[in-house]
Short mmCIF file of C-alpha atoms in Angstrom, two decimals:
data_model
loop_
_atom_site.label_atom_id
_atom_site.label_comp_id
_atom_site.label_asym_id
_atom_site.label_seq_id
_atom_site.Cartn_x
_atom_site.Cartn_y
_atom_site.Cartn_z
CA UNK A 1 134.80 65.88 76.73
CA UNK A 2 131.49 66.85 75.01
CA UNK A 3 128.44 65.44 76.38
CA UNK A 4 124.64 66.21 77.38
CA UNK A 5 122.44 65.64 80.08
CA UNK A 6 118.78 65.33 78.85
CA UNK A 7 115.47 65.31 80.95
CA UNK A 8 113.69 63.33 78.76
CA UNK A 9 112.15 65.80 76.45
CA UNK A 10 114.88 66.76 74.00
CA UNK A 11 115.17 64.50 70.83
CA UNK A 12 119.12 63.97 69.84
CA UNK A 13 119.46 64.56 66.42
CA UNK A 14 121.57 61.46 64.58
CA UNK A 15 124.30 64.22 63.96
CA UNK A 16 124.65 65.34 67.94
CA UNK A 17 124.77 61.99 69.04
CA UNK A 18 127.98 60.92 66.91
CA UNK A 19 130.15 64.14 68.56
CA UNK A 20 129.24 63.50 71.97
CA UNK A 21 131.50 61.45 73.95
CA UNK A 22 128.58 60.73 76.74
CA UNK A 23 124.88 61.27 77.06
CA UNK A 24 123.22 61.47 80.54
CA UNK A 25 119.10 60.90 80.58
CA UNK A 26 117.00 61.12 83.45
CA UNK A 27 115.19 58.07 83.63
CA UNK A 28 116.28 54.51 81.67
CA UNK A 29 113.79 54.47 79.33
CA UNK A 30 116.03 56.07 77.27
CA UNK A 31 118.71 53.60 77.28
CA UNK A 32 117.53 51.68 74.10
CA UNK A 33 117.93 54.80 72.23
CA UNK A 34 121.13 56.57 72.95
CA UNK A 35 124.40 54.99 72.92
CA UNK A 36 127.19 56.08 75.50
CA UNK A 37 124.14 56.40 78.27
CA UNK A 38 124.54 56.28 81.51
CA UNK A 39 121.18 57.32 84.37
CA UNK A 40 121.08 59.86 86.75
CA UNK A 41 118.42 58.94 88.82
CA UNK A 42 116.90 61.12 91.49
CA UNK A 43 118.08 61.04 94.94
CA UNK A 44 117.13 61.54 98.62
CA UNK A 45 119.32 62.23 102.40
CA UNK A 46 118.20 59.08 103.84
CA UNK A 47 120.16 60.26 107.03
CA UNK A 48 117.73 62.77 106.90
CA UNK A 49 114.81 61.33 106.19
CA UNK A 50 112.27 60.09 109.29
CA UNK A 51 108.79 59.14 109.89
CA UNK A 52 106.94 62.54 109.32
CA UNK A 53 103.15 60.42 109.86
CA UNK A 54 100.75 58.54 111.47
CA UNK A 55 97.44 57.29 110.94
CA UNK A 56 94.43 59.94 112.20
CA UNK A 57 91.82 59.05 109.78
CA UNK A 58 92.71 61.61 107.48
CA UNK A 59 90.18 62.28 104.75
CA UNK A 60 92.36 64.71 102.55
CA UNK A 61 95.09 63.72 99.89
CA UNK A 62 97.82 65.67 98.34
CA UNK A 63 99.11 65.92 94.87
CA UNK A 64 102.52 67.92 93.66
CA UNK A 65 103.44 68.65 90.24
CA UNK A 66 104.39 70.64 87.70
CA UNK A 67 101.35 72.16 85.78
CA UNK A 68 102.71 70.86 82.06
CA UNK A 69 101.04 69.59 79.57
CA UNK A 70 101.98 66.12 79.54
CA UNK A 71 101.05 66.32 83.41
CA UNK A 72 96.91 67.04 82.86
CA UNK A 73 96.33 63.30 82.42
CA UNK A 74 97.86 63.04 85.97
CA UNK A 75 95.87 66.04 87.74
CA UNK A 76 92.77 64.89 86.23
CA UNK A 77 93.35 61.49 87.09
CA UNK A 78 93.92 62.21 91.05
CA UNK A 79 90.75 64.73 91.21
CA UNK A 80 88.70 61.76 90.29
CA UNK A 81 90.02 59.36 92.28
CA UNK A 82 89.66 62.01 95.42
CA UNK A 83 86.15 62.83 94.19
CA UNK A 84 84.79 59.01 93.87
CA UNK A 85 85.92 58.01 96.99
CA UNK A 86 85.20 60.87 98.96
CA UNK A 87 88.60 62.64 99.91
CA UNK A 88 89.15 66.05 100.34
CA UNK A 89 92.26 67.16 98.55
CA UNK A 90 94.66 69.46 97.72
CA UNK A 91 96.89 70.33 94.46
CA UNK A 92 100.31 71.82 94.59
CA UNK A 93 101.84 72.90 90.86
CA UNK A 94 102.76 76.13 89.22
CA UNK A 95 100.55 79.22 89.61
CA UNK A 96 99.11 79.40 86.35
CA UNK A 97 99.91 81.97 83.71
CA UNK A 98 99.19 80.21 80.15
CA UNK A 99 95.58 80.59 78.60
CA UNK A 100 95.51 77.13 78.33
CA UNK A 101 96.36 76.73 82.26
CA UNK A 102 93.72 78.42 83.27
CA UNK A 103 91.42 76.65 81.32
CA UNK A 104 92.08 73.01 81.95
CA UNK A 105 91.87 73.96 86.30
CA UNK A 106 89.07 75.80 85.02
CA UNK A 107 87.59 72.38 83.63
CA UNK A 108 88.60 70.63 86.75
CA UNK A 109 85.93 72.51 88.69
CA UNK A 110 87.84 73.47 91.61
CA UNK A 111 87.47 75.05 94.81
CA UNK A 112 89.34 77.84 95.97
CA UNK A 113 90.87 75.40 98.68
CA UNK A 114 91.35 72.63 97.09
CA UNK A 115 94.76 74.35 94.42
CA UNK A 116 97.40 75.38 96.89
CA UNK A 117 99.92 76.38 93.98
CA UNK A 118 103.61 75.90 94.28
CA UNK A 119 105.45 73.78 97.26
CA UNK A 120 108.97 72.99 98.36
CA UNK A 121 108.23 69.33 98.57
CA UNK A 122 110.52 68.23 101.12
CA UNK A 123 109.78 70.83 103.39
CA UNK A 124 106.17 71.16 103.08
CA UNK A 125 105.75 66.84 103.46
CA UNK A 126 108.07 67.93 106.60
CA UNK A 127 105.71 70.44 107.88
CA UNK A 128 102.10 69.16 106.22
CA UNK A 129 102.32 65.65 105.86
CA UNK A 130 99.35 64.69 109.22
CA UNK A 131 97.17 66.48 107.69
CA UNK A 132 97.19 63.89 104.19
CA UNK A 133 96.27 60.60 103.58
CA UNK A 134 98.45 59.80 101.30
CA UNK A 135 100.62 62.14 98.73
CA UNK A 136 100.20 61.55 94.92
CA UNK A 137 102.85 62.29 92.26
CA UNK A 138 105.82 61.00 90.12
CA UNK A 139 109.32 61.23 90.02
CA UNK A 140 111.26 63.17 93.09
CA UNK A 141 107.71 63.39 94.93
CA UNK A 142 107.08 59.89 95.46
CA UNK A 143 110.75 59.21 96.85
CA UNK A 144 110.79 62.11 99.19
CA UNK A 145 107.34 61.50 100.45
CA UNK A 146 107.67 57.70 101.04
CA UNK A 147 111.51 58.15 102.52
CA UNK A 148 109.50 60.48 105.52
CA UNK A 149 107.03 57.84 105.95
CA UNK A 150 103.69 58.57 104.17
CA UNK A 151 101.43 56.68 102.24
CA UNK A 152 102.56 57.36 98.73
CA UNK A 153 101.02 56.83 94.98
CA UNK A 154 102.47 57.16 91.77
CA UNK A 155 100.49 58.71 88.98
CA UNK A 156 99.54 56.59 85.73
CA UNK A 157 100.54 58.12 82.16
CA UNK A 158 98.51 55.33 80.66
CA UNK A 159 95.50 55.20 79.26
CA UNK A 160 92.34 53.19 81.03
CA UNK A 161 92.17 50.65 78.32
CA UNK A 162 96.44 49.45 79.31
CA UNK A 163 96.03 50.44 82.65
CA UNK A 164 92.48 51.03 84.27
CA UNK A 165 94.28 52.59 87.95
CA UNK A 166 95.13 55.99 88.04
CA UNK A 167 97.57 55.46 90.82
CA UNK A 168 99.18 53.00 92.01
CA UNK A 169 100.17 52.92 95.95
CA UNK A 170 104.36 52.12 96.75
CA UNK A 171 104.43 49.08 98.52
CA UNK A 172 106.85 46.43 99.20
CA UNK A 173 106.07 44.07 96.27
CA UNK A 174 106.22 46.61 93.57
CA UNK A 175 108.87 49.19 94.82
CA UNK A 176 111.72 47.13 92.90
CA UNK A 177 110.17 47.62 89.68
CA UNK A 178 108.56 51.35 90.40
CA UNK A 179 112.35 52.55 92.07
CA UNK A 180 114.04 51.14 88.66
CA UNK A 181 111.97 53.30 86.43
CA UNK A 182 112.45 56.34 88.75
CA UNK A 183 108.53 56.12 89.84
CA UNK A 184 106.78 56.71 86.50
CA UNK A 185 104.23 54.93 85.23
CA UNK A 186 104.68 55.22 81.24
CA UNK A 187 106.69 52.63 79.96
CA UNK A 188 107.59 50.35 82.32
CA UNK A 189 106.14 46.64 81.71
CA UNK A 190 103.15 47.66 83.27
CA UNK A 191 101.76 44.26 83.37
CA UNK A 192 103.84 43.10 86.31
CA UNK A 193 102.38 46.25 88.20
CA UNK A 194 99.17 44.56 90.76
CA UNK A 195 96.61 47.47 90.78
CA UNK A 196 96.42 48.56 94.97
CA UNK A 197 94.36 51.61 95.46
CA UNK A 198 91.17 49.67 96.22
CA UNK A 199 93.27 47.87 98.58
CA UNK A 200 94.84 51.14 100.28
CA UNK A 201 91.10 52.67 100.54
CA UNK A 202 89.91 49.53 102.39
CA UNK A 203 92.61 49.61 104.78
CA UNK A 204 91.41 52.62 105.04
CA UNK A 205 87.94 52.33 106.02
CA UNK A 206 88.96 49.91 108.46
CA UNK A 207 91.00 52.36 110.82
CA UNK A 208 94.12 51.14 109.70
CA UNK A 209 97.38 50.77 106.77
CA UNK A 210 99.16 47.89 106.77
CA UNK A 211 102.72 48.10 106.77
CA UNK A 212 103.38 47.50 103.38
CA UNK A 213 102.75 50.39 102.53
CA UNK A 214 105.56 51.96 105.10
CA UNK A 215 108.56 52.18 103.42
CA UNK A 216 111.00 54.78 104.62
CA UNK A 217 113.72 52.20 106.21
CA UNK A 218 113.56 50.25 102.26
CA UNK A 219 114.43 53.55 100.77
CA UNK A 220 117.26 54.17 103.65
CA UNK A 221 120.06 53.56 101.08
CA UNK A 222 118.57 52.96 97.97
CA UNK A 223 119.11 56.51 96.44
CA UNK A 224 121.96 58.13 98.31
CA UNK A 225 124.07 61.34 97.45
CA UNK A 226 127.24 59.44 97.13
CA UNK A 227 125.28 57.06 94.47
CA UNK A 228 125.01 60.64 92.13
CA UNK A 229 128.46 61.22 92.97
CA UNK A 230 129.70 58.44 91.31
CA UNK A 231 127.77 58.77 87.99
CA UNK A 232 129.58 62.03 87.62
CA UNK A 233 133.05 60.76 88.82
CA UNK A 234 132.90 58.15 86.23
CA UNK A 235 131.90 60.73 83.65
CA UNK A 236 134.40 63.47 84.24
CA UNK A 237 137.22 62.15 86.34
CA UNK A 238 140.49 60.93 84.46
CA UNK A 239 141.86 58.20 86.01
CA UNK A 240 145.32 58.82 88.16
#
């Protein structure tokens, strides 16, 4: 068999797509575009996976990802949000080594403290995660964070005039919809999304988040090993 499995940034040519016999993407956007599809979504160990938090009044956020391109709308984004409301915070991504890397933190005005460069995610939430608010991200981060416990937002790739929050907080109500577009903000039907973060920051002035913003035991067996197991089996396993 002949077949692909794309991250979302590789275009198939017309040409490619008629010789292979499957085509994995990452997220299921894709699906209206390439025939013989099937998702591999990310996954956690739920068995794993425990409360890592509690509550202290924490006054410090954390955001982790990848220091791209298409990810400066996301960094910026979560800088202001820290600044207007007041939050310390800190940025894990990629040391950076591009001219243009170095410019755009440059242009973000940070502190020494405040960019922490590269993380394991899992482990570091494991280790770190009392010391943050919340953690900030999309993707892998904002399953791994919210499976151990801790407040968790996922980033906005919109712009202000379809989508004025940069963030919007996991909760109950909108996990569904967030989980089925593997926690990215871009082109999911964004007008079924409620805008939270005000919300969040109130509960936290008050001394307290409400639990629907707790969801490690909704995420128990939602993305499971065996779940990515079986995308592959039905891919590459000839039946008996």
């Amino acid at each position: 068999m002949l077949g692909a499995q794309i991250h979302n940034l590789f275009a198939l040519t017309k040409e490619l797509k008629q010789q292979f016999e499957y085509c994995h993407y990452i997220v299921s956007s894709q699906l209206a575009f390439v025939p013989k599809t099937k998702v591999i979504r990310n996954w956690i160990d739920a068995s794993k996976s425990n409360s890592f938090w509690s509550y202290k009044n924490q006054k410090k956020a954390l955001l982790i990802s990848r220091l791209s391109k298409d990810k400066r709308i996301h960094i910026s984004r979560f800088v202001d949000f820290c600044r207007r409301h007041g939050l310390d915070f800190h940025i894990a991504s990629d040391w950076p080594r591009l001219p243009w890397q170095r410019r755009f933190l440059s242009s973000l005005e940070l502190n020494d403290a405040e960019f922490i460069g590269p993380v394991s995610s899992n482990s570091y939430l494991r280790h770190s995660a009392g010391q943050y608010l919340f953690i900030a991200g999309i993707g892998q981060v904002p399953l791994e964070a919210a499976s151990l416990g801790i407040p968790t937002a996922v980033m906005s790739s919109k712009s202000e005039k379809e989508f004025q929050d940069p963030l919007v907080f996991l909760e109950k109500d909108n996990l569904p919809l967030l989980e089925q577009w593997n926690f990215v903000i871009n082109q999911c039907p964004i007008h079924t999304l409620t805008p939270n973060a005000q919300r969040f920051m109130q509960n936290q002035t008050t001394g307290a988040i409400r639990e629907e913003f707790f969801l490690e035991d909704e995420l128990k067996n939602l993305r499971t090993p065996n779940d990515l197991i079986e995308v592959y089996e039905r891919c590459y396993m000839k039946p008996s």
